[in-house]
Short mmCIF file of C-alpha atoms in Angstrom, two decimals:
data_model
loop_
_atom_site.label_atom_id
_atom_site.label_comp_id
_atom_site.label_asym_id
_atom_site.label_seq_id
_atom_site.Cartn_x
_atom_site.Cartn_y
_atom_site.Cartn_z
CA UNK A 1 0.00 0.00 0.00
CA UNK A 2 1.74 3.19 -1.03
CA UNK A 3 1.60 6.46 0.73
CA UNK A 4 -1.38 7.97 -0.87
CA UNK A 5 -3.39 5.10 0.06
CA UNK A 6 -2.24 5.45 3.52
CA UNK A 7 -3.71 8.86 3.52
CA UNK A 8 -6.96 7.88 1.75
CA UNK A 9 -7.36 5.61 4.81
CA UNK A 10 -6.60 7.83 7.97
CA UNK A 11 -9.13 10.40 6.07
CA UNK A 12 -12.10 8.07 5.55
CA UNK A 13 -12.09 5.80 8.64
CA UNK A 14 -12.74 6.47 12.27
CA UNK A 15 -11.02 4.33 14.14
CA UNK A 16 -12.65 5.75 17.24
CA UNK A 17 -16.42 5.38 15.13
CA UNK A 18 -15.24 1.44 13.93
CA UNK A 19 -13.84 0.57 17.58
CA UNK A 20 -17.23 1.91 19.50
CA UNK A 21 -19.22 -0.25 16.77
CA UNK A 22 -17.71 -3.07 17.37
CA UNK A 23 -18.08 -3.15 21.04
CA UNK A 24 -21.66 -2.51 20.63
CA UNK A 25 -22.22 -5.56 18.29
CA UNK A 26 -19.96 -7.35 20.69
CA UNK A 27 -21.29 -6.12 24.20
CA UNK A 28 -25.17 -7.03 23.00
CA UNK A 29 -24.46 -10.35 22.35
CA UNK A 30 -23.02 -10.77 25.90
CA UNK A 31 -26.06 -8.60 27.32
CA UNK A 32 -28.54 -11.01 24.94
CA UNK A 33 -27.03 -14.26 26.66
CA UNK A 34 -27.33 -12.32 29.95
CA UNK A 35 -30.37 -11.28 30.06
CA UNK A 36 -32.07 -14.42 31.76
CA UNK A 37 -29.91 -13.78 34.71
CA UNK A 38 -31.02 -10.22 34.71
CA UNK A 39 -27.59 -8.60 34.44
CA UNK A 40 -25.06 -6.88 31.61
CA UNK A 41 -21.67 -7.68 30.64
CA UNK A 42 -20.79 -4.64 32.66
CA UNK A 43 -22.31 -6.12 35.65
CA UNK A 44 -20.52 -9.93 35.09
CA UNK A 45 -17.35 -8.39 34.41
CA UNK A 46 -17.64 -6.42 37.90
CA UNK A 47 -18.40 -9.52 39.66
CA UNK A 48 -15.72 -11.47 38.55
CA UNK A 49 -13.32 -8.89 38.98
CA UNK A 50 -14.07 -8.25 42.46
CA UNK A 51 -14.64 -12.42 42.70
CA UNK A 52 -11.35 -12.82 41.63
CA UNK A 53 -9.39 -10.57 43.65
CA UNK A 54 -11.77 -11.44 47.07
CA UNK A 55 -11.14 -8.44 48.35
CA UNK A 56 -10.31 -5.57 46.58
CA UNK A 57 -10.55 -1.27 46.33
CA UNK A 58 -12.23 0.61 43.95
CA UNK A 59 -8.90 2.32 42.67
CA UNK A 60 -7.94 -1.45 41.84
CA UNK A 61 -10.50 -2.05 39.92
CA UNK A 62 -10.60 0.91 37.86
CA UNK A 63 -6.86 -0.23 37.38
CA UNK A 64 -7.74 -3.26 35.71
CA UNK A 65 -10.71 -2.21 33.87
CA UNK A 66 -8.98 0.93 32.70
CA UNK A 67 -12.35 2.60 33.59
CA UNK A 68 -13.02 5.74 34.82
CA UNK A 69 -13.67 6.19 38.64
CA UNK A 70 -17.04 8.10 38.42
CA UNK A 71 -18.35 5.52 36.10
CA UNK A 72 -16.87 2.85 38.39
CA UNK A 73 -18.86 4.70 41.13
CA UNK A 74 -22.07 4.66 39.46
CA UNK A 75 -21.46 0.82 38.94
CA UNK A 76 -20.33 -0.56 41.91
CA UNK A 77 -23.59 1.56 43.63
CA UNK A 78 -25.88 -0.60 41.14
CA UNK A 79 -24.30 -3.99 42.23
CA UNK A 80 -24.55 -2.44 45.84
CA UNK A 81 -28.40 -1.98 45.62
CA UNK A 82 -28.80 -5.19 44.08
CA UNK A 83 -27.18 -7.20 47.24
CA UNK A 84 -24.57 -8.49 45.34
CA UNK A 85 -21.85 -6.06 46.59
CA UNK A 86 -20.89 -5.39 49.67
CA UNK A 87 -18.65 -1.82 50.49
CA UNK A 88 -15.87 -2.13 53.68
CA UNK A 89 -14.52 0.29 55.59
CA UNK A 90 -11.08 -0.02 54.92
CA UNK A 91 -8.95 -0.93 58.50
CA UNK A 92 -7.28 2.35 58.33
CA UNK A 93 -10.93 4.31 57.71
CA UNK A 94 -8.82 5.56 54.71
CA UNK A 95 -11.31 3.70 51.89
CA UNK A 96 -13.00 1.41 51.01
CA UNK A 97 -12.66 -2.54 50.06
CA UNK A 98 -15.00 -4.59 47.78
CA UNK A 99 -16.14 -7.83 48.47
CA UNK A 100 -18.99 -9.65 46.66
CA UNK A 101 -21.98 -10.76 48.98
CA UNK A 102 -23.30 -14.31 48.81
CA UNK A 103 -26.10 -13.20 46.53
CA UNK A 104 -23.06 -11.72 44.55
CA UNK A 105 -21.12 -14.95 44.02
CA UNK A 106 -24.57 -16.94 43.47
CA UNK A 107 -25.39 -14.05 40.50
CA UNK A 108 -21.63 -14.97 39.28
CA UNK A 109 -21.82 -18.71 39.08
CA UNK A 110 -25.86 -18.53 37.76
CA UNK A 111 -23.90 -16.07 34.96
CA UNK A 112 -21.38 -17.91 34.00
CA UNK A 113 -23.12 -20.67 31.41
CA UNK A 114 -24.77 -17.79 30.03
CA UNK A 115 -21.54 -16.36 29.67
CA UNK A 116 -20.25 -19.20 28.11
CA UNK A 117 -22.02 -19.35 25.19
CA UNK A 118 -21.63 -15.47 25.04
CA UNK A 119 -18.28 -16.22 24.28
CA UNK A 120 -18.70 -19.22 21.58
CA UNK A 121 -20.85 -16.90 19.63
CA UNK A 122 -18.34 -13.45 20.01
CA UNK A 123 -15.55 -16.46 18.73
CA UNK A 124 -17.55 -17.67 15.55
CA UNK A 125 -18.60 -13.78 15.05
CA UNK A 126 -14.63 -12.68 15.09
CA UNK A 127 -12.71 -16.30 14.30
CA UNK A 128 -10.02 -17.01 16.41
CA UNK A 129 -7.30 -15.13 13.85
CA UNK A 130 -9.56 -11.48 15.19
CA UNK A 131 -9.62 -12.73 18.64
CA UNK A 132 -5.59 -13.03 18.83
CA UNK A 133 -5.58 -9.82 17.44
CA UNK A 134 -7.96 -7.87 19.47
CA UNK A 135 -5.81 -9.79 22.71
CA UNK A 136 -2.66 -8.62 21.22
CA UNK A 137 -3.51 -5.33 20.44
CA UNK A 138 -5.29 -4.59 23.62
CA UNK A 139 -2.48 -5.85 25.16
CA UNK A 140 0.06 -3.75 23.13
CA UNK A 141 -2.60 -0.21 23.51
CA UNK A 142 -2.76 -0.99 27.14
CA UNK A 143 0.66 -1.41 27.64
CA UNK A 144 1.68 2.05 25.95
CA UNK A 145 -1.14 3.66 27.75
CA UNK A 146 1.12 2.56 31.04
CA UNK A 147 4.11 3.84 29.25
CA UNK A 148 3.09 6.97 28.43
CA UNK A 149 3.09 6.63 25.03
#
């Protein structure tokens, strides 16, 4: 592809446009599978994040999810009111610790099948050549990210 082509590219596509499509396509087939269970993706990934680590902080979280603290806020408060979250004061008073309630690890394991064939469908949607990809280049965007790149 010659230079000209490279420009024709950057000018017509959106990366930022193709990326957000692509998790919507992707997040409502998790969402569809959930649905019986009565949660989202966002709500499954939550729980087995904080399931996970056992006990964890909010700062951790939003670490590992790269996701925005506010948003985490709003979030965690959800699984809260639902009983499947339960907020700590941290030993020091200084903040606070997650830790999934009973009805929070019960919501995780009744998830998981569904979740399951979530994941066989996102597979035959993006083949496994796109899912190495989309690993590696998370990986690689993330990774930057850390670096300051």
């Amino acid at each position: 592809m010659g230079q000209d082509e490279d420009m024709k590219t950057e000018e017509c596509v959106c990366i930022a446009g193709k990326l957000r499509l692509l998790n919507r396509v992707v997040t409502s087939i998790y969402d569809d599978a959930l649905r019986p269970t009565g949660m989202t993706i966002c709500q499954m990934t939550l729980l087995t994040v904080i399931g996970e680590s056992g006990l964890t902080t909010p700062t951790e979280v939003s670490a590992c999810l790269q996701v925005e603290k506010s948003t985490l806020s709003r979030n965690l408060n959800r699984l809260r009111k639902q009983g499947w979250l339960e907020m700590l004061s941290d030993a020091h008073g200084s903040g606070q610790r997650l830790k999934l309630t009973e009805e929070g690890q019960a919501m995780l394991e009744k998830g998981k099948p569904h979740w399951i064939v979530a994941q066989g469908k996102a597979l035959r949607l993006l083949g496994d050549r796109g899912v190495k990809d989309l690993v590696a280049l998370a990986e690689l965007v993330c990774s930057q990210q850390k670096n300051g790149l």
